CSV table of C-alpha atoms in Angstrom, one decimal:
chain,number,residue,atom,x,y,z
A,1,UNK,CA,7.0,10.6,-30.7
A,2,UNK,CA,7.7,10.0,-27.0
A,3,UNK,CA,11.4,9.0,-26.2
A,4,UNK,CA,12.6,7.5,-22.7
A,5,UNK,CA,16.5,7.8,-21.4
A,6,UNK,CA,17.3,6.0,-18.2
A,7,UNK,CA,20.0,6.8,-16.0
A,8,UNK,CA,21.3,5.8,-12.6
A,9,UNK,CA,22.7,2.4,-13.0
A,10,UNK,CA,26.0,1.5,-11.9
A,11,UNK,CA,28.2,-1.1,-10.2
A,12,UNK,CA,27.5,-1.5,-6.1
A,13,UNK,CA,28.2,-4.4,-3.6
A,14,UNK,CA,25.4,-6.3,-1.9
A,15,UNK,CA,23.1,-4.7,0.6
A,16,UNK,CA,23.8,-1.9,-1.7
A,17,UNK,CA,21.2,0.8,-3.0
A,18,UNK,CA,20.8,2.4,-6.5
A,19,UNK,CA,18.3,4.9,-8.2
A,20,UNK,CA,17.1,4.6,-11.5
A,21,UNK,CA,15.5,7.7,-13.1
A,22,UNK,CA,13.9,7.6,-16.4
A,23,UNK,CA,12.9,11.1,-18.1
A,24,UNK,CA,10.1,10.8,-21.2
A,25,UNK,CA,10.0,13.7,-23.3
A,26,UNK,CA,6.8,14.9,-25.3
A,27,UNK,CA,3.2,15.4,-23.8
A,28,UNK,CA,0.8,13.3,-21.9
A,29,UNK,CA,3.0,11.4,-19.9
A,30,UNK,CA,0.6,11.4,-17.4
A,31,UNK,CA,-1.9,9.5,-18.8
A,32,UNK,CA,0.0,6.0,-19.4
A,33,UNK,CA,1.0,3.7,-16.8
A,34,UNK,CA,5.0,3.0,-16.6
A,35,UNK,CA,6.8,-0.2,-15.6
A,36,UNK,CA,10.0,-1.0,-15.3
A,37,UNK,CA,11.7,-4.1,-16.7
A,38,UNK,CA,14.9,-6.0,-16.5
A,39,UNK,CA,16.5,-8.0,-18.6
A,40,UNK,CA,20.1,-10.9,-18.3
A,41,UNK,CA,22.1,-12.6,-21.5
A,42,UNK,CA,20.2,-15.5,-22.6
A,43,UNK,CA,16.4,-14.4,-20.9
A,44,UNK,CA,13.4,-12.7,-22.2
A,45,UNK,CA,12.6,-9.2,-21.0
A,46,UNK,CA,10.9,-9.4,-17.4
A,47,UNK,CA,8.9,-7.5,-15.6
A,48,UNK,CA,10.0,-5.6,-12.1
A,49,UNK,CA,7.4,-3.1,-11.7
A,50,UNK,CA,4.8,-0.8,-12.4
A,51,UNK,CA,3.1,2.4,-11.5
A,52,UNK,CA,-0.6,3.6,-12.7
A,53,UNK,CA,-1.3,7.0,-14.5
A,54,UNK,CA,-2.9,7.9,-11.4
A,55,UNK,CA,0.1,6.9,-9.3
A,56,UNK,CA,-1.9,5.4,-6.5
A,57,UNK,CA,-1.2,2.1,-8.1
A,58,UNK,CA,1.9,0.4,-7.8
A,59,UNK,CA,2.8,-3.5,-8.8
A,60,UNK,CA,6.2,-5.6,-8.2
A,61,UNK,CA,7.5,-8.6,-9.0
A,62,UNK,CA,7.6,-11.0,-6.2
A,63,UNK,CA,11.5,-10.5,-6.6
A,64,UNK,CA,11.9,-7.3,-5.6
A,65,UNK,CA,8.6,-6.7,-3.5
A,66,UNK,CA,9.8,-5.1,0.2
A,67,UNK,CA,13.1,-3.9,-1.5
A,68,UNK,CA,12.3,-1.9,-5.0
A,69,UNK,CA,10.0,1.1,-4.8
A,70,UNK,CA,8.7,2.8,-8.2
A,71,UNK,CA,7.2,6.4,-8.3
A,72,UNK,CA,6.8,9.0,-10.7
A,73,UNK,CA,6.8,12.5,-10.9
A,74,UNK,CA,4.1,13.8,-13.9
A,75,UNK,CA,5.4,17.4,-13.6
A,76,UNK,CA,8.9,16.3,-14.4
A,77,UNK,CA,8.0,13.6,-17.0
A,78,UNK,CA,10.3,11.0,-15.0
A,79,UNK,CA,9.8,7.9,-13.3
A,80,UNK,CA,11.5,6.0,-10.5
A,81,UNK,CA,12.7,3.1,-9.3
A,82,UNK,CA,14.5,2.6,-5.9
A,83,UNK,CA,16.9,-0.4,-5.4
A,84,UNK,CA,17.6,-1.4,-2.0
A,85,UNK,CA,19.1,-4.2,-0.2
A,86,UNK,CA,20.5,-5.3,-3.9
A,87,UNK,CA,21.4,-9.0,-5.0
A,88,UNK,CA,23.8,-10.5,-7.4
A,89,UNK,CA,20.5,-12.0,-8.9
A,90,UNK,CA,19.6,-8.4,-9.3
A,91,UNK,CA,22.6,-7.8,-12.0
A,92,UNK,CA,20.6,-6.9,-15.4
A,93,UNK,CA,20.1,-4.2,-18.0
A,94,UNK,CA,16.8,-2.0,-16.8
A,95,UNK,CA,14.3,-0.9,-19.3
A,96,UNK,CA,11.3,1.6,-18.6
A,97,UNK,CA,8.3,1.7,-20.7
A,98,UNK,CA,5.4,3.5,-21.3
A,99,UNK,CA,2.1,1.1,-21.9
A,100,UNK,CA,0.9,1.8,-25.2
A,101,UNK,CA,-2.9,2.5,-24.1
A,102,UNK,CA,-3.5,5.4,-22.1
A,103,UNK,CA,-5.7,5.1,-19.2
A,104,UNK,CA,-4.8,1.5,-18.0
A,105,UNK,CA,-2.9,-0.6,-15.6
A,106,UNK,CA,-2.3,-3.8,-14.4
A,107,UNK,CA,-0.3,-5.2,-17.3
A,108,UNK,CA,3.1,-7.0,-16.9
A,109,UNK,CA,3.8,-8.2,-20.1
A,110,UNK,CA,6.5,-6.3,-22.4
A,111,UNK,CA,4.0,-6.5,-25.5
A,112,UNK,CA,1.8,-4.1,-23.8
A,113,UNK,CA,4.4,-1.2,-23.2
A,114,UNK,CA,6.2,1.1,-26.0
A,115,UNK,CA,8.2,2.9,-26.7
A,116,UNK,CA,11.4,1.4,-25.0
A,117,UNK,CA,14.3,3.2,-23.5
A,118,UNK,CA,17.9,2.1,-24.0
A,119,UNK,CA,18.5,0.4,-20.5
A,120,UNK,CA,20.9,1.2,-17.7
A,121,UNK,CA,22.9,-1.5,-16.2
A,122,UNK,CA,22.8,-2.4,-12.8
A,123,UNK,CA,25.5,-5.1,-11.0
A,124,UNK,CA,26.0,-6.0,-8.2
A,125,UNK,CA,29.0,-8.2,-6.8
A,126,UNK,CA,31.2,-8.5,-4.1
């Protein structure tokens, strides 16, 4: 079974950056996309981004295009995601997730992706 902690999340002020590592333990890593998600009280999971198996693929949300960054590094089993220039709208509870078929990207929708981590919580206020 494959098992993802995140880490990195924290309270910053606007303009702010943070940055989230998720580590994945067991084997092929590798060969599944990753994406990172968000989540707020009251709203459905959302998507923030996402980076290929072959890493030379990345999506983002219109959101957080120009200002998020994910990467990945396959011989540590962790993946990325840099915050900058942070917004209060940027306040949630970030998930990563691995998508369940190996050997594809593109996908933004939560069904696609297991397992889950736990989440890290990110907020951002003046």
């Amino acid at each position: 079974q494959v098992q993802l902690v995140e880490s990195g999340g924290g309270l910053v002020q606007p303009g702010d950056s943070l940055r989230l590592s998720c580590v994945a333990s067991g084997r092929s890593f590798d060969q599944h996309t990753m994406a990172w998600f968000r989540q707020t009280p009251g709203k459905e999971r959302q998507f923030v981004a996402a980076i290929s198996y072959s890493i030379d693929t990345t999506y983002y949300a219109d959101s957080v295009k120009g200002r998020f960054t994910i990467s990945r590094d396959n011989a540590k089993n962790t993946l990325y995601l840099q915050l900058n220039r942070l917004k209060p709208e940027d306040t949630a509870v970030y998930y990563c997730a691995a998508c369940a078929t190996p050997y594809i990207s593109g996908s933004r929708t939560p069904r696609d992706f297991r397992p889950w981590g736990q989440g890290t919580q990110v907020t951002v206020s003046s």
